Amino acid sequence: LYDKVSRFGRNPNNNIEVAIKWAIEFDMISQAYTIGQENIKDRFLDLVKTHFDKHQTKFSHRIAVIEGVLGLEDENKYDIRKNSEDIAVFKELYNLELSQKIRPSYILLKQNRNSLNHANSIKIISVYKEEFRDTYYNCIDLINAASEHKLR
């Protein structure tokens, strides 16, 4: 156990990757999906936080907006009962090139997570693992590339 736990360190992003690999290794795939999905939203939020700042969006609303931006195939399905600041930032972020690139992988990740967590899965575990690797790392690679580009 010490050897496994010693893989964790001070780098939060590295710790998330270690936790995901751990979950996959021990067939805790729904946990990997949960950690992965939350990490994608958090990392995406870090990249686009200036959009929220200029609209003065409440911090508590930001993750809900990000979930809509990444998780909805149709922008017209966004809950119009939201306040005007949330709607404005949603529309701004929904059509970003990065959002459009991430969305297909994120949606499959979200669907698989819901399927696993609500016990209505029709896939075998190896398919969930493969699809997790494909979708999660595609999203992370896109976020990393955008982050590197932003830093230049």
CSV table of C-alpha atoms in Angstrom, one decimal:
chain,number,residue,atom,x,y,z
A,1,LEU,CA,0.0,0.0,0.0
A,2,TYR,CA,2.8,2.4,0.8
A,3,ASP,CA,4.3,2.0,-2.7
A,4,LYS,CA,0.9,2.8,-4.2
A,5,VAL,CA,0.3,5.8,-2.0
A,6,SER,CA,3.8,7.1,-2.5
A,7,ARG,CA,2.9,8.0,-6.1
A,8,PHE,CA,1.0,11.0,-4.8
A,9,GLY,CA,2.9,14.2,-4.4
A,10,ARG,CA,2.4,17.9,-4.2
A,11,ASN,CA,1.3,18.5,-7.8
A,12,PRO,CA,-2.5,18.5,-7.9
A,13,ASN,CA,-2.8,17.6,-11.6
A,14,ASN,CA,-0.4,14.7,-11.2
A,15,ASN,CA,-2.3,13.5,-8.1
A,16,ILE,CA,-5.5,13.5,-10.1
A,17,GLU,CA,-3.9,11.4,-12.8
A,18,VAL,CA,-2.5,9.0,-10.2
A,19,ALA,CA,-6.0,8.7,-8.6
A,20,ILE,CA,-7.5,8.0,-12.1
A,21,LYS,CA,-4.9,5.3,-12.9
A,22,TRP,CA,-5.5,3.7,-9.5
A,23,ALA,CA,-9.3,3.7,-10.0
A,24,ILE,CA,-8.9,2.1,-13.4
A,25,GLU,CA,-6.3,-0.4,-12.2
A,26,PHE,CA,-8.6,-1.7,-9.5
A,27,ASP,CA,-11.8,-1.7,-11.7
A,28,MET,CA,-13.3,1.3,-9.9
A,29,ILE,CA,-14.2,2.7,-13.3
A,30,SER,CA,-17.1,4.9,-12.1
A,31,GLN,CA,-14.8,6.7,-9.8
A,32,ALA,CA,-12.3,7.3,-12.6
A,33,TYR,CA,-15.2,8.8,-14.7
A,34,THR,CA,-16.2,11.0,-11.8
A,35,ILE,CA,-12.7,12.3,-11.1
A,36,GLY,CA,-12.0,12.7,-14.8
A,37,GLN,CA,-15.2,14.7,-15.5
A,38,GLU,CA,-14.7,17.0,-12.5
A,39,ASN,CA,-11.1,17.5,-13.5
A,40,ILE,CA,-12.0,18.5,-17.1
A,41,LYS,CA,-14.6,21.0,-15.8
A,42,ASP,CA,-12.1,22.5,-13.3
A,43,ARG,CA,-9.2,22.7,-15.8
A,44,PHE,CA,-11.5,24.2,-18.5
A,45,LEU,CA,-12.8,26.8,-15.9
A,46,ASP,CA,-9.2,27.8,-15.2
A,47,LEU,CA,-8.7,28.6,-18.9
A,48,VAL,CA,-11.9,30.6,-19.4
A,49,LYS,CA,-12.3,32.3,-16.0
A,50,THR,CA,-11.8,35.8,-17.5
A,51,HIS,CA,-15.1,35.3,-19.3
A,52,PHE,CA,-16.9,34.8,-16.0
A,53,ASP,CA,-15.1,37.8,-14.4
A,54,LYS,CA,-16.3,40.2,-17.0
A,55,HIS,CA,-19.9,39.0,-16.6
A,56,GLN,CA,-19.6,39.0,-12.8
A,57,THR,CA,-20.9,35.4,-12.7
A,58,LYS,CA,-21.2,34.1,-9.2
A,59,PHE,CA,-18.6,31.5,-8.4
A,60,SER,CA,-21.2,28.9,-7.4
A,61,HIS,CA,-22.8,29.2,-10.9
A,62,ARG,CA,-19.6,28.7,-12.9
A,63,ILE,CA,-19.4,24.9,-12.8
A,64,ALA,CA,-23.1,24.7,-13.8
A,65,VAL,CA,-22.4,26.9,-16.8
A,66,ILE,CA,-19.3,24.8,-17.7
A,67,GLU,CA,-21.4,21.7,-17.5
A,68,GLY,CA,-23.8,23.2,-19.9
A,69,VAL,CA,-21.1,24.4,-22.3
A,70,LEU,CA,-19.3,21.1,-22.4
A,71,GLY,CA,-22.2,18.7,-21.9
A,72,LEU,CA,-25.1,19.9,-24.1
A,73,GLU,CA,-25.2,19.0,-27.7
A,74,ASP,CA,-27.8,21.7,-28.4
A,75,GLU,CA,-27.2,25.1,-26.9
A,76,ASN,CA,-31.0,25.8,-27.0
A,77,LYS,CA,-31.4,23.2,-24.3
A,78,TYR,CA,-29.6,25.4,-21.7
A,79,ASP,CA,-32.0,26.2,-18.9
A,80,ILE,CA,-33.4,29.7,-19.8
A,81,ARG,CA,-34.4,30.2,-16.1
A,82,LYS,CA,-30.8,31.1,-15.4
A,83,ASN,CA,-29.9,34.7,-14.7
A,84,SER,CA,-28.8,36.9,-17.6
A,85,GLU,CA,-25.1,36.8,-16.6
A,86,ASP,CA,-25.1,33.0,-16.7
A,87,ILE,CA,-26.8,33.0,-20.1
A,88,ALA,CA,-24.5,35.6,-21.5
A,89,VAL,CA,-21.3,33.7,-20.5
A,90,PHE,CA,-22.8,30.4,-21.5
A,91,LYS,CA,-23.5,31.7,-25.1
A,92,GLU,CA,-20.0,33.2,-25.2
A,93,LEU,CA,-18.3,30.0,-24.1
A,94,TYR,CA,-20.5,27.5,-26.0
A,95,ASN,CA,-19.2,28.5,-29.4
A,96,LEU,CA,-15.5,28.8,-28.5
A,97,GLU,CA,-13.3,26.5,-30.7
A,98,LEU,CA,-12.0,24.7,-27.6
A,99,SER,CA,-15.6,24.0,-26.3
A,100,GLN,CA,-16.5,22.7,-29.7
A,101,LYS,CA,-13.5,20.4,-29.8
A,102,ILE,CA,-14.0,19.1,-26.3
A,103,ARG,CA,-17.8,18.6,-26.4
A,104,PRO,CA,-18.1,15.3,-28.3
A,105,SER,CA,-15.6,13.5,-26.0
A,106,TYR,CA,-17.0,15.1,-22.9
A,107,ILE,CA,-20.6,14.1,-23.8
A,108,LEU,CA,-19.6,10.5,-24.2
A,109,LEU,CA,-17.7,10.7,-20.9
A,110,LYS,CA,-20.8,12.1,-19.3
A,111,GLN,CA,-23.1,9.5,-20.8
A,112,ASN,CA,-20.8,6.7,-19.7
A,113,ARG,CA,-20.6,8.1,-16.2
A,114,ASN,CA,-24.3,8.4,-15.9
A,115,SER,CA,-24.8,4.8,-17.3
A,116,LEU,CA,-22.3,3.4,-14.7
A,117,ASN,CA,-23.6,5.4,-11.8
A,118,HIS,CA,-27.3,4.6,-12.5
A,119,ALA,CA,-26.7,0.9,-13.2
A,120,ASN,CA,-28.1,0.9,-16.7
A,121,SER,CA,-24.9,0.0,-18.4
A,122,ILE,CA,-24.9,-2.3,-21.4
A,123,LYS,CA,-21.2,-2.3,-22.0
A,124,ILE,CA,-18.5,-4.5,-20.5
A,125,ILE,CA,-15.9,-3.0,-18.3
A,126,SER,CA,-13.1,-3.1,-20.8
A,127,VAL,CA,-15.1,-1.0,-23.2
A,128,TYR,CA,-15.7,1.6,-20.5
A,129,LYS,CA,-12.0,1.7,-19.7
A,130,GLU,CA,-11.1,2.1,-23.4
A,131,GLU,CA,-13.7,4.8,-23.9
A,132,PHE,CA,-12.6,6.6,-20.7
A,133,ARG,CA,-9.0,6.7,-21.9
A,134,ASP,CA,-10.0,8.0,-25.4
A,135,THR,CA,-12.4,10.6,-24.2
A,136,TYR,CA,-10.7,11.8,-21.0
A,137,TYR,CA,-7.3,12.1,-22.5
A,138,ASN,CA,-8.6,13.8,-25.6
A,139,CYS,CA,-10.2,16.5,-23.4
A,140,ILE,CA,-7.1,16.9,-21.3
A,141,ASP,CA,-4.8,17.1,-24.4
A,142,LEU,CA,-7.0,19.8,-25.9
A,143,ILE,CA,-7.0,21.7,-22.6
A,144,ASN,CA,-3.2,21.4,-22.2
A,145,ALA,CA,-2.7,22.6,-25.8
A,146,ALA,CA,-4.9,25.6,-25.2
A,147,SER,CA,-3.2,26.3,-22.0
A,148,GLU,CA,0.2,26.2,-23.6
A,149,HIS,CA,-1.0,28.4,-26.4
A,150,LYS,CA,-2.4,30.9,-23.9
A,151,LEU,CA,0.9,31.1,-22.0
A,152,ARG,CA,2.8,32.1,-25.1
